[in-house]
Amino acid sequence: MAKKSSSSGGVLPFFLGLVVVLFLGWWGFPRLLFSAAEQPVRFSHLAHVDLTELGLSDEEIVKWEEKYPQNPGSACEDCHFFNDDGSFSGIPTNESCSSCHDPDSEPYGEDPEEKRYLEQYLAKDKEVPWLIYQYQPDNVYFSHAAHQDISCLTCHPNVGKTDTPPTHYRNILTDYSNGGYMIQFGRGANMEQAFAYDKDEMADKVTGEGYSRGTMKMWECEQCHAIKGQSNACFVCHR
Amino acid sequence: MNRRMFLTFSLGVSAGTMLTPIPWKMTDDIAIWTQNWKWNAKVPKRAVYFSEMASKLDPSGVGVKLAINKGNAVHVAGNTEHPLGKGALSSLAVAEVSMLRSPSRVREPLLKTKHGFQPISWEKASGLLEEKLADNRNHIDMISGDDTGSVNEIFSALMKNLGGNLYMMPGETKSAVRALHKAGQNGRLGYDIENADYVLFLGADALESSGTSVRNAKAFAASHPTGKKAMATYVYAGPVQNATATVSDTWIQARPGAAATIALGLAGLLIKSGQMPEKSGFQAFKNIVLSQYTPAFVERTTGVRADALSKLAKELRAASRPLVIAGAELSQNTETSALLAAIGLNTILGNVNQKGGMQVLSSAPTVVSGAENEALRYEKDLIARLKDMQTGKKEPGVLMIYDANPVYTLPGQNLMAQAMQKAKFVVSFSSFMDETAQEAHLILPNSLTAERFDDLYTPYGAGQVVYSVNRPLIRQKYKTKSTADVLLRVAQNIGIDLGFSSFKEVLKAKAYALGADFAALRQGKAWTQTVIKAHTLNLAVCAVKSPSFNKERGLALAPLTRQRLGTDKVALPPHSRTTISEQELSGTYSVALMNAKTARQKNLKAGEIIKLNGEGGEMQAKVQICEQVMTGVIATATGLGRTAWDNSGKGLGDNAHKVLAPLPEAEAGLTTLAHNHVNIIRA
């Protein structure tokens, strides 16, 4: 009679099922839920922005200057600015790009992506369908102007230091964006820093790990509002 | 695997599932998914972007910011950084957006057939134009109404190569260029109104329609702060209390066309009081004004009392930075003689090229080879040429019209229409189905300002040299093309090399010639030049008799310009329809404003329908008593009486331009449009 237990394998099938599903749930499920895509144009921030403002080492600055000698040394605000009506310009359109780039002229650099952008988009007056890392649904209104004293990197990934933009992950059920295959509950990265410092103080301390790795969920907004002493009334965000 | 092992495995799977995000994430996401069905309308994600450009519909060249969403213009806002607008807008600048979708826009090339206008492809239309131009060499005329664009150089060079002539439309720019040329300078006339402490407007409705009116209005606002003491004195002399007179510190009643006479009368008083600059031709000028333009004479001919003239002279003398701006109630009627007299008076006041004074600004450099310079382009008299056409003295083969609506605007009933009938082939480049376009044989619609490359160089009255470049900011609404590019291609196809393959290249060359940064210009930034060269003006030619001087003293018509009612180039913009006042339109009748004394003298009553009969033609209007008009003058709004365009402006009132008649100005070699004496006929 006692041999029956040994023939059933004891707790081994339990742990086997547990491990298999944990693996599938944490590794396989995100890969099913999120589709990954690269930006339609490999836009290099390092070819455009003022390298001395990025906190790079001297060696890194020399390296990127050699790769992109035509770097115009732009400030973030040159392309990501507030419109006259207070709305935020977000990702630049051809309108902004064409203030420097001219499809009828030679590209500034040797990066084939610049040439491709000029030929396939700017020359045809076609906007680049950029993928939005912090997509927000229609039922909320987010004002950048009201949040401009908080570091951009509190919510956004530090794309300023990228030569290739990060991969964009999209939830195939909700269309929400995500910062990777990772499914994250609870507090986001750098949250303590985000709440503790204002924009200027944050400048030296941010690591570039976005607090919100994709579409911000309501609890994230509410928590920050509560900590900052701001209203959490429905109408503050929902319209 | 036996049953027990399977159950144990399933238990492990179930327990493990609870430790994965699957159930929790799926519950959350399904909740969101069911609230965001694909077929639900979405709010556009792209923000509204503002791009800078200079308005070409607004004659004062105001700089604006165009709000663009997904390639569509959705709104227009003021541009505080542009020197010609300083953040303010005019009704015509707003029309840069509202007229984009106007039903009156010509949406594709149209060829007139016996069944009316029929659409034709651009290829065929250009081919037809090439054929007509090649067949009619030496018999081609072109009319341009663009006073600020380099496009005129392309027209001029093309006409030269084809043995034709380019005629600029009459108006204050033309009169100003001619006046300066007569006085010995090639350039543009401007006024540093912001820095003047005493401004005298002689007829010029400078805060509404004359010169850089939007900028002038901003200067007025800055000098007359609400609730505080005014920092400058503004005086208006004219027959009607128009927009400028209403806000000015003083309104002096003066008959229409009196600007030259008043200016010369004032110059005489100032010279008498000892202001005698050592300028070229001063003695001849002095002799004429002292002998002919006495205060009594000025009072008799203009209605300005001698004591009022003396007071004006005293105030001008006392001011630190006085400025005199001459013109006419209707800016296109501005006489060259009035501007010459104002040059003379400003020179006597010692304010030419001084802070707060009259400015002699450089002309734009010519970059298209073969094009005439600006002074030569403005030399030819369009009215004289049209009369030749009308009488059959000189019949044109091909007549091309750009950025002008002469059938509606030019005085003398049917002068333009009859001239057009004599031409073998008439081509209109109008963006709209206006009164002139509908008489043409072929319409090659020009794109609107926000859809094309264009430029704007120092409109008449600007305080400094200003240059702006516009680029296509929005998607083409219809199958329209930039006329400059169309004609460059046409020239190339008939074997004429103008040295440029696109208008953009012309603009680049213009920027280079000026020493301006084309990249900054492309972004909508205006380039300015404040360097003032010492100019020598010949005073001897400045005391010229006004063409309306010898005319009989009858009832005079003072046409009123209200830019919101449209101009010579644009009919009533749709957004302005509700702004038409009872002093402009009564039912479907234009309003003839006159004071009670005039009405009594002519035995007229309010509400009576009359016909105003002038040398040019007649118009119908309803009498309204209004004490804002001087005795002996009838005022009526222009911009009405449209016979083309769309329903928002058609059939409202009558066209006051019909009543006016051309008057030759022998000294200037031009014909002005100032003959405005009318008789009243009871309808």
XYZ file of N, CA, C and O in Angstrom, chain A residues 49-151:
412
model
N 21.915 66.457 -29.947
C 21.870 67.262 -28.720
C 23.264 67.708 -28.262
O 24.285 67.145 -28.663
N 23.274 68.689 -27.421
C 24.515 69.200 -26.841
C 25.083 68.139 -25.904
O 24.535 67.873 -24.832
N 26.184 67.528 -26.313
C 26.726 66.387 -25.573
C 27.197 66.774 -24.179
O 27.214 65.951 -23.266
N 27.573 68.026 -24.027
C 28.095 68.437 -22.720
C 27.001 68.528 -21.661
O 27.280 68.647 -20.481
N 25.773 68.484 -22.086
C 24.660 68.602 -21.143
C 24.128 67.244 -20.704
O 23.163 67.156 -19.970
N 24.740 66.171 -21.211
C 24.182 64.840 -20.943
C 24.865 64.117 -19.788
O 24.484 63.010 -19.438
N 25.868 64.706 -19.215
C 26.588 64.048 -18.125
C 27.484 62.928 -18.625
O 27.753 61.957 -17.906
N 27.946 63.016 -19.876
C 28.811 61.978 -20.440
C 30.259 62.230 -20.020
O 30.645 63.369 -19.730
N 31.050 61.138 -20.021
C 32.476 61.311 -19.723
C 33.165 61.954 -20.929
O 32.624 61.951 -22.037
N 34.359 62.483 -20.717
C 35.086 63.131 -21.810
C 35.330 62.161 -22.957
O 35.257 62.528 -24.134
N 35.634 60.889 -22.593
C 35.897 59.894 -23.640
C 34.649 59.674 -24.476
O 34.709 59.581 -25.707
N 33.508 59.620 -23.796
C 32.259 59.386 -24.534
C 31.946 60.576 -25.451
O 31.514 60.408 -26.587
N 32.199 61.770 -24.933
C 31.920 62.962 -25.743
C 32.776 62.954 -27.008
O 32.287 63.166 -28.120
N 34.061 62.634 -26.840
C 34.964 62.579 -27.999
C 34.476 61.529 -28.987
O 34.429 61.753 -30.197
N 34.052 60.379 -28.443
C 33.600 59.273 -29.298
C 32.396 59.703 -30.161
O 32.367 59.498 -31.373
N 31.423 60.357 -29.515
C 30.219 60.734 -30.271
C 30.459 61.929 -31.176
O 29.854 62.056 -32.228
N 31.381 62.776 -30.768
C 31.725 63.906 -31.654
C 32.411 63.404 -32.925
O 32.204 63.943 -34.006
N 33.200 62.372 -32.766
C 33.862 61.810 -33.951
C 32.850 61.143 -34.859
O 32.931 61.209 -36.083
N 31.876 60.481 -34.248
C 30.870 59.790 -35.069
C 29.911 60.793 -35.732
O 29.499 60.602 -36.871
N 29.568 61.840 -34.991
C 28.621 62.825 -35.538
C 29.233 64.228 -35.497
O 28.889 65.057 -34.648
N 30.158 64.512 -36.419
C 30.823 65.832 -36.371
C 29.879 66.998 -36.674
O 30.195 68.133 -36.371
N 28.744 66.702 -37.293
C 27.814 67.782 -37.643
C 26.814 68.077 -36.521
O 25.853 68.818 -36.732
N 27.000 67.459 -35.362
C 26.059 67.664 -34.253
C 25.814 69.164 -34.022
O 26.756 69.912 -33.769
N 24.557 69.615 -34.146
C 24.298 71.061 -34.003
C 24.301 71.536 -32.551
O 24.198 72.732 -32.293
N 24.396 70.591 -31.594
C 24.411 70.986 -30.191
C 23.104 71.565 -29.705
O 23.063 72.556 -28.969
N 22.021 70.940 -30.124
C 20.697 71.468 -29.762
C 20.374 71.223 -28.300
O 20.847 70.252 -27.695
N 19.554 72.089 -27.767
C 19.001 71.865 -26.430
C 17.694 71.086 -26.585
O 17.076 71.122 -27.654
N 17.290 70.380 -25.533
C 16.043 69.595 -25.595
C 14.889 70.481 -26.052
O 14.051 70.090 -26.860
N 14.858 71.720 -25.523
C 13.736 72.624 -25.768
C 13.657 73.108 -27.216
O 12.654 73.669 -27.629
N 14.733 72.905 -27.970
C 14.680 73.337 -29.374
C 13.645 72.525 -30.152
O 13.049 73.017 -31.110
N 13.491 71.280 -29.766
C 12.542 70.422 -30.496
C 11.322 70.062 -29.643
O 10.240 69.842 -30.184
N 11.526 69.957 -28.344
C 10.407 69.592 -27.470
C 10.043 70.832 -26.648
O 10.575 71.050 -25.571
N 9.156 71.630 -27.220
C 8.892 72.933 -26.607
C 7.404 73.100 -26.308
O 6.570 72.333 -26.796
N 7.136 74.113 -25.534
C 5.742 74.446 -25.269
C 5.231 75.369 -26.365
O 5.906 76.329 -26.742
N 4.050 75.045 -26.884
C 3.438 75.917 -27.889
C 2.940 77.191 -27.216
O 2.858 77.267 -25.985
N 2.583 78.148 -28.056
C 2.102 79.425 -27.519
C 0.864 79.261 -26.654
O 0.605 80.060 -25.762
N 0.060 78.255 -26.971
C -1.178 78.083 -26.204
C -0.952 77.234 -24.960
O -1.899 76.858 -24.278
N 0.290 76.920 -24.635
C 0.598 76.169 -23.438
C 0.663 74.674 -23.666
O 1.125 73.938 -22.796
N 0.190 74.200 -24.821
C 0.264 72.763 -25.090
C 1.718 72.390 -25.375
O 2.539 73.249 -25.743
N 2.017 71.131 -25.197
C 3.395 70.676 -25.381
C 3.554 70.117 -26.777
O 2.674 69.396 -27.270
N 4.659 70.453 -27.423
C 4.815 70.027 -28.819
C 5.066 68.534 -28.943
O 4.787 67.941 -29.970
N 5.595 67.906 -27.888
C 5.832 66.464 -27.926
C 6.945 66.098 -28.885
O 7.994 66.742 -28.924
N 6.687 65.071 -29.694
C 7.694 64.656 -30.667
C 7.625 65.588 -31.863
O 6.534 65.884 -32.347
N 8.771 66.050 -32.346
C 8.737 67.010 -33.462
C 8.136 66.403 -34.730
O 8.226 65.196 -34.956
N 7.536 67.265 -35.509
C 7.028 66.850 -36.825
C 8.017 67.320 -37.886
O 9.022 67.965 -37.567
N 7.705 67.051 -39.119
C 8.540 67.516 -40.236
C 8.722 69.020 -40.179
O 9.738 69.565 -40.599
N 7.691 69.673 -39.682
C 7.717 71.133 -39.569
C 8.958 71.582 -38.801
O 9.691 72.480 -39.234
N 9.180 70.930 -37.645
C 10.345 71.301 -36.833
C 11.632 70.865 -37.521
O 12.601 71.624 -37.588
N 11.629 69.629 -38.006
C 12.868 69.087 -38.598
C 13.309 69.918 -39.793
O 14.504 70.110 -40.032
N 12.307 70.406 -40.558
C 12.655 71.128 -41.791
C 13.247 72.502 -41.514
O 13.688 73.184 -42.425
N 13.233 72.909 -40.248
C 13.883 74.186 -39.984
C 15.400 74.046 -40.143
O 16.098 75.038 -40.314
N 15.916 72.815 -40.058
C 17.344 72.605 -40.326
C 17.546 71.742 -41.569
O 18.401 72.020 -42.394
N 16.743 70.669 -41.658
C 16.945 69.726 -42.770
C 16.191 70.193 -44.005
O 15.060 70.658 -43.912
N 16.826 70.011 -45.141
C 16.212 70.406 -46.404
C 16.275 69.204 -47.341
O 17.372 68.721 -47.651
N 15.130 68.702 -47.786
C 15.164 67.508 -48.641
C 15.882 67.748 -49.967
O 16.319 66.800 -50.613
N 15.990 69.018 -50.353
C 16.651 69.316 -51.637
C 18.166 69.442 -51.487
O 18.880 69.590 -52.481
N 18.621 69.438 -50.246
C 20.060 69.578 -50.034
C 20.654 68.258 -49.577
O 19.929 67.324 -49.238
N 21.968 68.212 -49.560
C 22.648 66.998 -49.106
C 22.435 66.809 -47.608
O 22.298 67.778 -46.876
N 22.406 65.525 -47.139
C 22.282 65.309 -45.684
C 23.482 65.927 -44.962
O 24.561 66.062 -45.543
N 23.292 66.260 -43.707
C 24.385 66.857 -42.933
C 25.477 65.829 -42.653
O 26.648 66.125 -42.673
N 25.054 64.609 -42.305
C 26.014 63.582 -41.920
C 26.016 62.425 -42.895
O 25.428 62.492 -43.971
N 26.700 61.339 -42.456
C 26.783 60.170 -43.335
C 25.870 59.055 -42.883
O 25.886 57.960 -43.435
N 25.105 59.290 -41.846
C 24.197 58.270 -41.339
C 23.126 57.989 -42.395
O 22.389 58.897 -42.797
N 23.040 56.743 -42.884
C 22.043 56.437 -43.932
C 20.610 56.706 -43.478
O 19.734 56.955 -44.294
N 20.393 56.681 -42.151
C 19.038 56.928 -41.646
C 18.601 58.365 -41.914
O 17.427 58.636 -42.144
N 19.563 59.293 -41.863
C 19.227 60.692 -42.149
C 18.775 60.827 -43.600
O 17.757 61.445 -43.904
N 19.518 60.160 -44.486
C 19.188 60.217 -45.903
C 17.810 59.581 -46.142
O 16.984 60.115 -46.898
N 17.579 58.478 -45.467
C 16.291 57.780 -45.634
C 15.139 58.665 -45.142
O 14.079 58.752 -45.765
N 15.371 59.354 -44.018
C 14.323 60.254 -43.509
C 14.031 61.363 -44.524
O 12.875 61.671 -44.818
N 15.099 61.938 -45.069
C 14.909 63.037 -46.027
C 14.147 62.560 -47.259
O 13.248 63.237 -47.749
N 14.526 61.372 -47.747
C 13.922 60.880 -48.999
C 12.513 60.340 -48.805
O 11.615 60.596 -49.594
N 12.358 59.550 -47.736
C 11.075 58.852 -47.586
C 10.019 59.656 -46.852
O 8.834 59.366 -46.959
N 10.439 60.622 -46.082
C 9.450 61.362 -45.291
C 9.428 62.851 -45.646
O 8.429 63.362 -46.133
N 10.552 63.525 -45.416
C 10.545 64.985 -45.579
C 10.274 65.397 -47.034
O 9.451 66.280 -47.285
N 10.923 64.737 -47.964
C 10.740 65.110 -49.376
C 9.303 64.848 -49.826
O 8.781 65.544 -50.687
N 8.686 63.840 -49.230
C 7.301 63.518 -49.621
C 6.283 64.198 -48.718
O 5.086 63.905 -48.808
N 6.775 65.035 -47.824
C 5.906 65.730 -46.880
C 5.055 64.738 -46.088
O 3.877 64.949 -45.840
N 5.683 63.653 -45.732
C 4.977 62.602 -44.999
C 5.529 62.582 -43.569
O 6.752 62.560 -43.397
N 4.648 62.604 -42.619
C 5.104 62.605 -41.226
C 5.605 61.209 -40.836
O 5.051 60.192 -41.290
N 6.609 61.167 -39.993
C 7.100 59.877 -39.484
C 6.103 59.373 -38.434
O 5.769 60.108 -37.504
N 5.606 58.158 -38.591
C 4.664 57.649 -37.573
C 5.414 57.182 -36.322
O 5.519 55.990 -36.037
N 5.968 58.136 -35.591
C 6.748 57.806 -34.392
C 5.900 57.006 -33.405
O 4.695 57.240 -33.279
N 6.528 56.092 -32.711
C 5.830 55.286 -31.696
C 5.984 55.999 -30.358
O 7.077 56.432 -30.006
N 4.886 56.130 -29.646
C 4.878 56.942 -28.427
C 5.119 56.054 -27.202
O 4.350 55.138 -26.940
N 6.188 56.348 -26.461
C 6.533 55.529 -25.299
C 5.585 55.761 -24.128
O 5.422 54.920 -23.270
N 5.031 56.959 -24.078
C 4.138 57.264 -22.951
C 2.736 57.568 -23.459
O 2.145 58.587 -23.146
N 2.221 56.656 -24.273
C 0.867 56.817 -24.802
C -0.122 56.954 -23.643
O -0.065 56.207 -22.678
N -1.000 57.935 -23.733
C -2.052 58.068 -22.719
C -3.419 57.934 -23.389
O -3.613 58.435 -24.495
N -4.335 57.231 -22.736
C -5.647 57.011 -23.362
C -6.453 58.311 -23.456
O -6.147 59.301 -22.803
N -7.504 58.268 -24.280
C -8.291 59.475 -24.554
C -9.047 59.998 -23.332
O -9.433 61.158 -23.302
N -9.295 59.121 -22.365
C -10.160 59.548 -21.268
C -9.439 60.364 -20.197
O -10.036 60.758 -19.212
N -8.138 60.596 -20.415
C -7.436 61.461 -19.462
C -6.780 62.617 -20.194
O -6.421 62.522 -21.356
N -6.650 63.704 -19.465
C -5.977 64.873 -20.016
C -4.735 65.127 -19.182
O -4.820 65.311 -17.967
N -3.596 65.103 -19.831
C -2.351 65.359 -19.117
C -1.746 66.651 -19.619
O -1.475 66.789 -20.815
N -1.562 67.584 -18.726
C -0.958 68.855 -19.121
C 0.527 68.852 -18.780
O 0.904 68.757 -17.610
N 1.359 68.952 -19.797
C 2.804 69.051 -19.532
C 3.130 70.364 -18.823
O 4.038 70.423 -18.003
N 2.374 71.411 -19.183
C 2.657 72.720 -18.585
C 2.504 72.664 -17.059
O 3.275 73.270 -16.320
N 1.493 71.916 -16.594
C 1.257 71.841 -15.149
C 2.314 70.999 -14.444
O 2.446 71.046 -13.229
N 3.060 70.196 -15.208
C 4.047 69.292 -14.616
C 5.477 69.675 -14.961
O 6.397 68.888 -14.758
N 5.674 70.876 -15.504
C 6.999 71.196 -16.046
C 8.077 71.395 -14.989
O 9.256 71.437 -15.330
N 7.697 71.477 -13.719
C 8.734 71.596 -12.696
C 9.279 70.236 -12.267
O 10.184 70.158 -11.427
N 8.680 69.200 -12.793
C 9.175 67.852 -12.493
C 10.070 67.420 -13.644
O 9.781 67.726 -14.804
N 11.147 66.744 -13.328
C 12.070 66.322 -14.391
C 11.345 65.462 -15.421
O 10.519 64.618 -15.084
